[in-house]
PDB file of C-alpha atoms and ligand atoms in Angstrom:
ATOM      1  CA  UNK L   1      10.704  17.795  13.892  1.00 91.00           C
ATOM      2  CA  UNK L   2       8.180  15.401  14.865  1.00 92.00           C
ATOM      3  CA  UNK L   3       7.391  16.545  17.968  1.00 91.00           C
ATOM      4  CA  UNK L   4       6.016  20.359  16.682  1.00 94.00           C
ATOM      5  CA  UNK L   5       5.584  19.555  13.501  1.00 97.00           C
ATOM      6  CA  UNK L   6       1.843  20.188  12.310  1.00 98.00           C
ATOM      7  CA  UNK L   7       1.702  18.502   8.688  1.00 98.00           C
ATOM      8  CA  UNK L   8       3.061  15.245   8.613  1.00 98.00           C
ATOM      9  CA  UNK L   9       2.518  12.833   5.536  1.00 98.00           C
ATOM     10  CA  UNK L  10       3.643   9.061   5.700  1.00 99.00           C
ATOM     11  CA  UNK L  11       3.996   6.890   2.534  1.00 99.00           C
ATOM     12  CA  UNK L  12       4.517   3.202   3.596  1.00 99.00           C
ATOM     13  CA  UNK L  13       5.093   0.176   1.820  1.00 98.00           C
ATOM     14  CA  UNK L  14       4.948  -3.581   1.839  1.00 98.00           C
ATOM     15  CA  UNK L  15       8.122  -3.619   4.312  1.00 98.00           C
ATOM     16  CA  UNK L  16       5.513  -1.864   7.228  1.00 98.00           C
ATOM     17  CA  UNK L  17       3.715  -5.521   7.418  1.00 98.00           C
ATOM     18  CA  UNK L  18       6.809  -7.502   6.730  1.00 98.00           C
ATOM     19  CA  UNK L  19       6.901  -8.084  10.422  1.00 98.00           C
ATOM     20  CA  UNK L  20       3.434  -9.026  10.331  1.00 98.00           C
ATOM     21  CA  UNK L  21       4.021 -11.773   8.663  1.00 97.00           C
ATOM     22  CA  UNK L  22       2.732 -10.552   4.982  1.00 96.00           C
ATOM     23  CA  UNK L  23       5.805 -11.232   1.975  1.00 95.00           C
ATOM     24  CA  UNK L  24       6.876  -8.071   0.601  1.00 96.00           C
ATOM     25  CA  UNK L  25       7.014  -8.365  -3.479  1.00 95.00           C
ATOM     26  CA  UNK L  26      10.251  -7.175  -4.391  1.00 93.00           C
ATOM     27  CA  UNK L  27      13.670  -9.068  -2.510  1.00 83.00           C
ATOM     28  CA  UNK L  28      14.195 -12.074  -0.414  1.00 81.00           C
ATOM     29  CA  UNK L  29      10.822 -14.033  -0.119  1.00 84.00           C
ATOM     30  CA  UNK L  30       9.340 -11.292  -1.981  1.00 90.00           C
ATOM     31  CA  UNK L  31       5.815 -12.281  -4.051  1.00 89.00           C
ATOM     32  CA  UNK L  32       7.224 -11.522  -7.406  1.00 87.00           C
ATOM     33  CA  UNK L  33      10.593 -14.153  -7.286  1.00 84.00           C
ATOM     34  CA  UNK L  34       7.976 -16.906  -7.251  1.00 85.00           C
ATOM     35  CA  UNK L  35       5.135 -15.223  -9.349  1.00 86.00           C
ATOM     36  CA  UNK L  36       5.169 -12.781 -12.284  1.00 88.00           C
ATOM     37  CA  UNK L  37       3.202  -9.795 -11.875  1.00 87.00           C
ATOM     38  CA  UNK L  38       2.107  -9.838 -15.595  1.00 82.00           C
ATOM     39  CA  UNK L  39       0.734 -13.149 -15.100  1.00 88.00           C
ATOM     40  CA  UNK L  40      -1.885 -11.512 -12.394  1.00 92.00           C
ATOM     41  CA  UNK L  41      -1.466  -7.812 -11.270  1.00 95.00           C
ATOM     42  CA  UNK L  42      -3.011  -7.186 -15.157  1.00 95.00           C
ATOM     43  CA  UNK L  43      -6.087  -6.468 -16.615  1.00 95.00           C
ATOM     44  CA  UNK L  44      -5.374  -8.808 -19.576  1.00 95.00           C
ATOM     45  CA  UNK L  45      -4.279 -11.538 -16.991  1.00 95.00           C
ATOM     46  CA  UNK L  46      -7.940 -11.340 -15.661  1.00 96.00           C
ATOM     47  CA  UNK L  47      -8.928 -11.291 -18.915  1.00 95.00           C
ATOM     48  CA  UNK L  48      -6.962 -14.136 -20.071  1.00 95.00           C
ATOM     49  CA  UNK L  49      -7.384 -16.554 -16.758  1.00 95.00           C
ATOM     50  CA  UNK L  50      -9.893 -14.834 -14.360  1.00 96.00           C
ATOM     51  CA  UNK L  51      -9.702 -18.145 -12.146  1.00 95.00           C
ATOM     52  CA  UNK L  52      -6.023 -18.015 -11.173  1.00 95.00           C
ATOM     53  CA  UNK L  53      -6.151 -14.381 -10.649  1.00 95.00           C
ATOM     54  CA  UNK L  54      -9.200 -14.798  -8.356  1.00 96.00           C
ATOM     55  CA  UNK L  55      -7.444 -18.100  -6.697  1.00 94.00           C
ATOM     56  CA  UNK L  56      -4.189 -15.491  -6.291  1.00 95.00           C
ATOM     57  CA  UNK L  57      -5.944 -13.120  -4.487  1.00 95.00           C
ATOM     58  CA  UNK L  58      -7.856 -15.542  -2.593  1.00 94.00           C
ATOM     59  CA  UNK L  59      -4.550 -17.151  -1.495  1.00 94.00           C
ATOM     60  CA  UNK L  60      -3.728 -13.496  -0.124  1.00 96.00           C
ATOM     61  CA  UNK L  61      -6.355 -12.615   1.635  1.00 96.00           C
ATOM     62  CA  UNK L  62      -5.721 -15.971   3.575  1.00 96.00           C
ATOM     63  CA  UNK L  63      -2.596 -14.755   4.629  1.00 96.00           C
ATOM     64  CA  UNK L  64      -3.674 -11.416   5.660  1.00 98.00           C
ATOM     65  CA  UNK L  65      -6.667 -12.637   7.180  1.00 98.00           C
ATOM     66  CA  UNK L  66      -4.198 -14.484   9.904  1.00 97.00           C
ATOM     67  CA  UNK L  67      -1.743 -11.462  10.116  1.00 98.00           C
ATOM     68  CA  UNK L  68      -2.169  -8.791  13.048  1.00 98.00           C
ATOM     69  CA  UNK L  69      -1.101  -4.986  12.484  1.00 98.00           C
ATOM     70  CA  UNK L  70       2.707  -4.954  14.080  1.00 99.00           C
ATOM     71  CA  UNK L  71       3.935  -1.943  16.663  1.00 98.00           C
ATOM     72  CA  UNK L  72       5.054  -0.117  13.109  1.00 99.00           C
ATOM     73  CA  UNK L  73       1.269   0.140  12.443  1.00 99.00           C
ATOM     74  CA  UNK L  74       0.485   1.192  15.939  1.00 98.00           C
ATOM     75  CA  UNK L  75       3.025   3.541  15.898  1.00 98.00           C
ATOM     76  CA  UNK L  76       1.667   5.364  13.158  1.00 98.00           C
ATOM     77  CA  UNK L  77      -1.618   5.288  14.684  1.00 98.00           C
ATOM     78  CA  UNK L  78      -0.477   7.128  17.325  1.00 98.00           C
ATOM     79  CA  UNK L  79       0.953   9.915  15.906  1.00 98.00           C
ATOM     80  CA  UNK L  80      -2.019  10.755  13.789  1.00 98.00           C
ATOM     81  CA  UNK L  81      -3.508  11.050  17.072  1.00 97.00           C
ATOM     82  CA  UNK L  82      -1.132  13.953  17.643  1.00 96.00           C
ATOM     83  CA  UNK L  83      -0.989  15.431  14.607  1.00 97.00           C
ATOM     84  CA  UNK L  84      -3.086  18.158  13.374  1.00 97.00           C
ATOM     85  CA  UNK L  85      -2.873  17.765   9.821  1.00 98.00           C
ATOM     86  CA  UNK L  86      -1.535  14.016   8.816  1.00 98.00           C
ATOM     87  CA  UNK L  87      -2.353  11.851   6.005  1.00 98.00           C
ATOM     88  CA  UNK L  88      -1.108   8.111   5.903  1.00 99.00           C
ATOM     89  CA  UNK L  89      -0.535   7.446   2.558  1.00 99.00           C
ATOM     90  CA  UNK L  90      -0.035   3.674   1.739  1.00 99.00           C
ATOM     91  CA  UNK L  91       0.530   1.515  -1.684  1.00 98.00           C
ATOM     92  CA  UNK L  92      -0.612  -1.706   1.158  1.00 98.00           C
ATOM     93  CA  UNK L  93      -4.005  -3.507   0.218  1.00 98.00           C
ATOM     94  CA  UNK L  94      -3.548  -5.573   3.041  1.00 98.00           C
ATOM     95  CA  UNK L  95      -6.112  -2.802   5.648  1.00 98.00           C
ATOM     96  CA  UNK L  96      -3.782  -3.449   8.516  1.00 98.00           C
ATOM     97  CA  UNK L  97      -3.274   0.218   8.705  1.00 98.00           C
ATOM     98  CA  UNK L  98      -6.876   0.450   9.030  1.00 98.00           C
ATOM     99  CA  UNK L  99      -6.861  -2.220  11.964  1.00 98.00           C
ATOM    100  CA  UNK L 100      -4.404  -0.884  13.700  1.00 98.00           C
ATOM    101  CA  UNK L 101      -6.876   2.190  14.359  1.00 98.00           C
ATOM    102  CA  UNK L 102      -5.331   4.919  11.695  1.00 98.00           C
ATOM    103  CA  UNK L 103      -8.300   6.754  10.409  1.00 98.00           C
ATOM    104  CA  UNK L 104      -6.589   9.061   7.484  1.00 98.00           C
ATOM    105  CA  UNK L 105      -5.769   6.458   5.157  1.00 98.00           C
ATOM    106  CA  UNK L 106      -4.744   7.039   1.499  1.00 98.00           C
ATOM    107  CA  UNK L 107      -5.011   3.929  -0.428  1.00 98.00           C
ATOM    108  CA  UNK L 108      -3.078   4.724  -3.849  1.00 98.00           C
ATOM    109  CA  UNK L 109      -3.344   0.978  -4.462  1.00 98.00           C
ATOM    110  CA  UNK L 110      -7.092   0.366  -3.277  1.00 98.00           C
ATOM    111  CA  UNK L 111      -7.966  -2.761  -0.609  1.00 98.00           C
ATOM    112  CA  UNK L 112      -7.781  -6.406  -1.395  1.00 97.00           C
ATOM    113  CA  UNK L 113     -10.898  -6.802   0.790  1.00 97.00           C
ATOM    114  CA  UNK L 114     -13.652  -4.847  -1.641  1.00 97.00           C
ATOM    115  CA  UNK L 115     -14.810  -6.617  -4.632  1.00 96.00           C
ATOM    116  CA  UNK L 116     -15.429  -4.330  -8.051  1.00 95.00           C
ATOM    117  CA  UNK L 117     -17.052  -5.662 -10.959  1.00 96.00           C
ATOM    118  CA  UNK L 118     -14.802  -5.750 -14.027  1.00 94.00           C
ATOM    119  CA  UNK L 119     -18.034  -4.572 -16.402  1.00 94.00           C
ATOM    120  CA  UNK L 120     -20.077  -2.181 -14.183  1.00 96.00           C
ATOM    121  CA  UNK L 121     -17.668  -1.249 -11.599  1.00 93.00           C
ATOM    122  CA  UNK L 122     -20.558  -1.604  -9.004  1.00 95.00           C
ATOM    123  CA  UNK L 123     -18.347  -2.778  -5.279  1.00 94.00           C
ATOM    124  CA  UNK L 124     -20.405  -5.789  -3.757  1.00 91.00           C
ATOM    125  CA  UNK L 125     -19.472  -7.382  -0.502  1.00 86.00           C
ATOM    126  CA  UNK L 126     -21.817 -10.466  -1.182  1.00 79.00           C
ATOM    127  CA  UNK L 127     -19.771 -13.434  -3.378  1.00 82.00           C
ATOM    128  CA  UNK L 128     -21.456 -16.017  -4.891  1.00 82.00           C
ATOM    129  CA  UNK L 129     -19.559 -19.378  -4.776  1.00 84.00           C
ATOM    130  CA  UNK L 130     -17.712 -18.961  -8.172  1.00 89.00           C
ATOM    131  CA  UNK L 131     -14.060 -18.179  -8.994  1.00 91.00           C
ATOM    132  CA  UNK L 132     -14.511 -15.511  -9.994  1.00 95.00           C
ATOM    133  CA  UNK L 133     -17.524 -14.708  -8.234  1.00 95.00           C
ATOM    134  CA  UNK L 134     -20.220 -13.050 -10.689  1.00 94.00           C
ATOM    135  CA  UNK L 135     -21.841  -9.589 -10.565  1.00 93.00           C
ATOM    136  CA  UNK L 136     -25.727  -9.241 -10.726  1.00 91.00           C
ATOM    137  CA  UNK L 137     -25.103  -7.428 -13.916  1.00 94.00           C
ATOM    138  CA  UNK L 138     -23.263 -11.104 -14.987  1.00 93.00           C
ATOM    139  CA  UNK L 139     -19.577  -9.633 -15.205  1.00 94.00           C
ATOM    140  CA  UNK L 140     -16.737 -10.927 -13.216  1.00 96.00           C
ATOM    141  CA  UNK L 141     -15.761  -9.849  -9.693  1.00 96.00           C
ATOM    142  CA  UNK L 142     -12.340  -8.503  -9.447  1.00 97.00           C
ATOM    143  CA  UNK L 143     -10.634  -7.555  -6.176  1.00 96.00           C
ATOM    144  CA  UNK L 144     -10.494  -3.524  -5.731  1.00 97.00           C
ATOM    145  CA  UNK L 145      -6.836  -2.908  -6.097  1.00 97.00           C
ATOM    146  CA  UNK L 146      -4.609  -1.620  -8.671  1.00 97.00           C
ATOM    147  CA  UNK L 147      -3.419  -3.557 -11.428  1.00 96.00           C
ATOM    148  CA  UNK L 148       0.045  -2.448 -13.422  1.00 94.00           C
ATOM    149  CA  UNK L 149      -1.478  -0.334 -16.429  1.00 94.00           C
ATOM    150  CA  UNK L 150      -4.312   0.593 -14.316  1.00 96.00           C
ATOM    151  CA  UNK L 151      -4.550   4.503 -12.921  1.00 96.00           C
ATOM    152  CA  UNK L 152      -5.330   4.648  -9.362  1.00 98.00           C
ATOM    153  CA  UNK L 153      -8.158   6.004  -7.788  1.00 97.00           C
ATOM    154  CA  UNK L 154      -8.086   9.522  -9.002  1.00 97.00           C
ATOM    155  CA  UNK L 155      -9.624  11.572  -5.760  1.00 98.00           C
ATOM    156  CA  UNK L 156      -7.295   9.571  -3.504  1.00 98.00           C
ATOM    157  CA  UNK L 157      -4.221  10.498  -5.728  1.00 98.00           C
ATOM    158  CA  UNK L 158      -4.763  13.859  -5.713  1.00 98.00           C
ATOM    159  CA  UNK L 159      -5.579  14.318  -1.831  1.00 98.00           C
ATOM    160  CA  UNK L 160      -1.926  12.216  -1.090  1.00 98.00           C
ATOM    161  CA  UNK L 161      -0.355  14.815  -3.624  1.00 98.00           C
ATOM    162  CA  UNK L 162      -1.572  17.652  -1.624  1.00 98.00           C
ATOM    163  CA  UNK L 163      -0.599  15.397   1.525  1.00 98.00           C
ATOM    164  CA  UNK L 164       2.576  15.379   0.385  1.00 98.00           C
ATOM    165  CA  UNK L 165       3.031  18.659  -0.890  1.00 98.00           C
ATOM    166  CA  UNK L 166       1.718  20.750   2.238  1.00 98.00           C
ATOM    167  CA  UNK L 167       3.523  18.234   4.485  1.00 98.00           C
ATOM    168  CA  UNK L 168       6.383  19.263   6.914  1.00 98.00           C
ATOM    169  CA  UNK L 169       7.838  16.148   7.542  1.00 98.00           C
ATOM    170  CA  UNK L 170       7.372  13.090   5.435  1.00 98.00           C
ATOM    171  CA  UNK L 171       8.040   9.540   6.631  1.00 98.00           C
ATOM    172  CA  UNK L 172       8.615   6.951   3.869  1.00 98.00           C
ATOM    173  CA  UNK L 173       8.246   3.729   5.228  1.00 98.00           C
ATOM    174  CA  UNK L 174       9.307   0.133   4.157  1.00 98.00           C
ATOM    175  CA  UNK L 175       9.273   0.847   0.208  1.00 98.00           C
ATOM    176  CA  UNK L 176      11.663   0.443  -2.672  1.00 97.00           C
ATOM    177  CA  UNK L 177      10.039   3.275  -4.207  1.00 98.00           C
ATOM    178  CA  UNK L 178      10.498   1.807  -7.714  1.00 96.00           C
ATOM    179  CA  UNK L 179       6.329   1.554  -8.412  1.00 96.00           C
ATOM    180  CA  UNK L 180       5.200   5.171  -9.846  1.00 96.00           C
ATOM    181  CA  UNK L 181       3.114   7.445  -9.080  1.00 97.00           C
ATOM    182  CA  UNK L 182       3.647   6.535  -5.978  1.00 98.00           C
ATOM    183  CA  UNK L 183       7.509   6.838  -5.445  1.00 98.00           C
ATOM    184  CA  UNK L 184       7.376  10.002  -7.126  1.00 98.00           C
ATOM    185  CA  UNK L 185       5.497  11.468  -4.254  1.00 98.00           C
ATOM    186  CA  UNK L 186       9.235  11.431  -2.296  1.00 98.00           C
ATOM    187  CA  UNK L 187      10.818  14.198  -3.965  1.00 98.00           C
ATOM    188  CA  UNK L 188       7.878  16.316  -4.289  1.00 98.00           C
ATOM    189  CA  UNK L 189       7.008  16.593  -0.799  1.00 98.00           C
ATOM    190  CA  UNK L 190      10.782  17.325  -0.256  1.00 98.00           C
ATOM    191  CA  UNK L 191      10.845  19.807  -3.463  1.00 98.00           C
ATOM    192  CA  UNK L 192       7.856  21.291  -1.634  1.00 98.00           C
ATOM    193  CA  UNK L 193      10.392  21.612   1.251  1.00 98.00           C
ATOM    194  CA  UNK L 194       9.767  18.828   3.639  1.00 98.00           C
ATOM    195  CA  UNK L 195      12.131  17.440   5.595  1.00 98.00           C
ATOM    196  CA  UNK L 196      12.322  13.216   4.554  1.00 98.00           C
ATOM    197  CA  UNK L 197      13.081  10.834   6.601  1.00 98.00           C
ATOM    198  CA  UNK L 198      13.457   6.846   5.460  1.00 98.00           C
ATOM    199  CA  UNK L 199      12.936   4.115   7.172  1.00 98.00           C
ATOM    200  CA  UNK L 200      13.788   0.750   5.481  1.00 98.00           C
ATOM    201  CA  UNK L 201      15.995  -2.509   6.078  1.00 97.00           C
ATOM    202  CA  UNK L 202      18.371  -1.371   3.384  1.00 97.00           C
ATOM    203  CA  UNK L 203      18.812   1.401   0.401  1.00 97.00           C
ATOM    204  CA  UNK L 204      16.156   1.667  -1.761  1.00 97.00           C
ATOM    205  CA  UNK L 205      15.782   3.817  -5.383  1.00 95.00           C
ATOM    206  CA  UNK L 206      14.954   6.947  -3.245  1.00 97.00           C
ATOM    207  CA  UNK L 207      17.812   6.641  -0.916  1.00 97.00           C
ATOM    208  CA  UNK L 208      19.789   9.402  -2.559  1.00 94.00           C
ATOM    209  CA  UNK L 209      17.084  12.014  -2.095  1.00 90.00           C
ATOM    210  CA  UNK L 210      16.306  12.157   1.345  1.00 98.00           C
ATOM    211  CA  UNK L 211      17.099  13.922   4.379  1.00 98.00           C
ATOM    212  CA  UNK L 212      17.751  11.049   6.671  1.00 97.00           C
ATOM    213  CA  UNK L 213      18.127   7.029   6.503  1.00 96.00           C
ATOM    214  CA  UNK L 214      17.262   5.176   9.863  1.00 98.00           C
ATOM    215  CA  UNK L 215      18.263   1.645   8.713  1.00 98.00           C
ATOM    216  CA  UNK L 216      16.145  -0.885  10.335  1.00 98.00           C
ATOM    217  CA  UNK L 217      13.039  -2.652  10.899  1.00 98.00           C
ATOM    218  CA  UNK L 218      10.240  -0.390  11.043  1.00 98.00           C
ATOM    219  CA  UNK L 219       8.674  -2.279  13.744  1.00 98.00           C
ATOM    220  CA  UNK L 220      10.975  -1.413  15.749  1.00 98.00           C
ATOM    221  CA  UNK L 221      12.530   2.272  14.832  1.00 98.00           C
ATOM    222  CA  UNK L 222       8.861   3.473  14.835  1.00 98.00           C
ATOM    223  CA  UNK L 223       7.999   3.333  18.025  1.00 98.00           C
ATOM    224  CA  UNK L 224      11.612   4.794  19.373  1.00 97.00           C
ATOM    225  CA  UNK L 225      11.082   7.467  17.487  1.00 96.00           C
ATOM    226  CA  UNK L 226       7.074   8.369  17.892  1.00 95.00           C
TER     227      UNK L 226
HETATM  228  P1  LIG Q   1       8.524  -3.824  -2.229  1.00 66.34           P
HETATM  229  O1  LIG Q   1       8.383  -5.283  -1.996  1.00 66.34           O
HETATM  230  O2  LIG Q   1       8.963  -3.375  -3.562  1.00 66.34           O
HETATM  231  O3  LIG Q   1       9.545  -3.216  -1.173  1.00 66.34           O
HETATM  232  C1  LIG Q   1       9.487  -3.533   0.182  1.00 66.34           C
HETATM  233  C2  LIG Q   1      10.511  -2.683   0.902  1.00 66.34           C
HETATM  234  O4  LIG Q   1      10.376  -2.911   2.302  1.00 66.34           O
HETATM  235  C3  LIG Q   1      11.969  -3.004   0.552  1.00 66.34           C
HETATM  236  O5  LIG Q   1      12.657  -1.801   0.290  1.00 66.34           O
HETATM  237  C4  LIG Q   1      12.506  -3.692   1.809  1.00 66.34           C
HETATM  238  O6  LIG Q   1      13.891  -3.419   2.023  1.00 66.34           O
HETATM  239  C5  LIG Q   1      11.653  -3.045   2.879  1.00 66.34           C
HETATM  240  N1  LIG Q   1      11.462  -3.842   4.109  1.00 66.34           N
HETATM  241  C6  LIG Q   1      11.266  -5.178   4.239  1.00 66.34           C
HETATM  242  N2  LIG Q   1      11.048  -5.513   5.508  1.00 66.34           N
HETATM  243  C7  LIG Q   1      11.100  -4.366   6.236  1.00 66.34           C
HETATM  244  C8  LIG Q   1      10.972  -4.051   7.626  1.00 66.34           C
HETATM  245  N3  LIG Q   1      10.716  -4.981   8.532  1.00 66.34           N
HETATM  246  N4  LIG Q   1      11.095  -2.749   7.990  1.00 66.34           N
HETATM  247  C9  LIG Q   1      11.345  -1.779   7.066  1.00 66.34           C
HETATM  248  N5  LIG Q   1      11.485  -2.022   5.760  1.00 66.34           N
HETATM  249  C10 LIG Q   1      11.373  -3.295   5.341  1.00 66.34           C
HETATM  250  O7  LIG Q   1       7.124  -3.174  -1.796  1.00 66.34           O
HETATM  251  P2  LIG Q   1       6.490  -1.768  -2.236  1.00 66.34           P
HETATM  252  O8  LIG Q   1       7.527  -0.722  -2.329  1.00 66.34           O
HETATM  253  O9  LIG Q   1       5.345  -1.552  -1.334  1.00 66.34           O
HETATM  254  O10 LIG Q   1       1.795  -2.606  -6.386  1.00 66.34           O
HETATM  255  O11 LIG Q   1       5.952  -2.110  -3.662  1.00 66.34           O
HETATM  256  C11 LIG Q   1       5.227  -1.150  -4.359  1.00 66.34           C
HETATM  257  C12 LIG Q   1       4.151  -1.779  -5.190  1.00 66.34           C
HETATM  258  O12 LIG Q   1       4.685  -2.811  -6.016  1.00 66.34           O
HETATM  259  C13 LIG Q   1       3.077  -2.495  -4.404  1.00 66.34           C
HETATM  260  O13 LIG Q   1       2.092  -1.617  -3.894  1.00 66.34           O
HETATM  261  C14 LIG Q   1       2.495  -3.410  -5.414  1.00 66.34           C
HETATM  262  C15 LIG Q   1       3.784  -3.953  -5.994  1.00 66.34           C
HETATM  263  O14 LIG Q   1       3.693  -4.469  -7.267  1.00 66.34           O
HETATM  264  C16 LIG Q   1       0.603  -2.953  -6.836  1.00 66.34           C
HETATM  265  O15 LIG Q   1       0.024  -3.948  -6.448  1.00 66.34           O
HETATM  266  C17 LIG Q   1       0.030  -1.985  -7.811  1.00 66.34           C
END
């Protein structure tokens, strides 16, 4: 199927940079055992602390900032290269798809590394020396990712639904698909009449509705099978 297929859409997950080094948030070592997402993946948590959520996010991009895009990235880089119509849809902020040289990138989630400010929206690459850094319009820089409560980016949701729904063969890689939207894009692009295949350390919420499990580390199943 992957070999002649023409559409192929890919939804990937935290697990895809586990190997990378970067803590997944749900499971062993995940982010949200030792932190609770209401305390900083919200809009009122910026509004209530803006300094710890900035300091959070800071602390992340430090880690990502040291990780390097694994062969599971690579992999997937590769057979966009080969694919006509392929979309890489991923719920990652971390941009390590993007370093790993995949152009068609769907970010459902947005990208730790752009800054948005909370009162104009205006995206500024420039920070001043605050936490949070200020806007010239005086409100607070946020980073450019989705928040729980928050709707994602509205053109990039609807070009990974038609991703998903045109697709031939979807790959869903390294998620628990239990965050929506998102996970909801697994049995539509199989409703649509893909074929689905999973690729994750263990069963995950979507486990019942797909077409085939490969049980392992993406890292390393990827490139066997692309
Ligand atoms: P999770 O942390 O919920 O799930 C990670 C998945 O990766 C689990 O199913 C693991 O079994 C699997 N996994 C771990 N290591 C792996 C490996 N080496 N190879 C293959 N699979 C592996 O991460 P997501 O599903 O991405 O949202 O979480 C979805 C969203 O929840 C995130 O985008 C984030 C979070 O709150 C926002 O920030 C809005």
């Amino acid at each position: 199927m992957l070999e002649t297929a023409k559409r192929i859409a890919v939804l990937t997950g935290a697990g895809i940079s586990a190997e990378s080094g970067i803590p997944t948030f749900r499971g062993a070592g995940g982010l949200w055992k030792n932190f609770r997402p209401e305390e900083l993946a919200t809009p009122e948590a910026f509004e209530r602390d803006p300094a710890t959520v900035w300091e959070w996010y800071l602390w992340r991009r430090e880690l990502i900032a040291k990780a390097e895009p694994n062969r599971g990235h690579r992999a997937l880089a590769e057979l966009e290269e080969r694919t006509p119509d392929f979309a890489l849809i991923t719920q990652n902020v971390d941009a390590l798809h993007d370093r790993a040289g995949s152009r068609r990138i769907l970010k459902v989630h947005g990208d730790i590394w752009t800054n948005r400010c909370q009162r104009c929206a205006r995206e500024t690459e420039t920070l001043s020396g605050e936490r949070p850094p200020r806007c010239g319009c005086g409100g607070f820089l946020r980073p450019g990712v989705v928040w729980f409560g928050e709707e994602l980016p509205r053109a990039v949701w609807q070009e990974a639904e038609r991703a998903a729904g045109r697709a031939e063969v979807m790959l869903v890689v390294g998620t628990s698909a239990q965050v929506y939207p998102a996970a909801g894009l697994v049995p539509y692009a199989r409703q649509n009449g893909a074929m689905v295949i999973e690729i994750n350390l263990e069963p995950t919420a979507v486990s019942n509705s797909v077409d085939l499990h490969l049980w392992g580390p993406s890292g390393e199943i990827l490139p066997q099978i692309i």
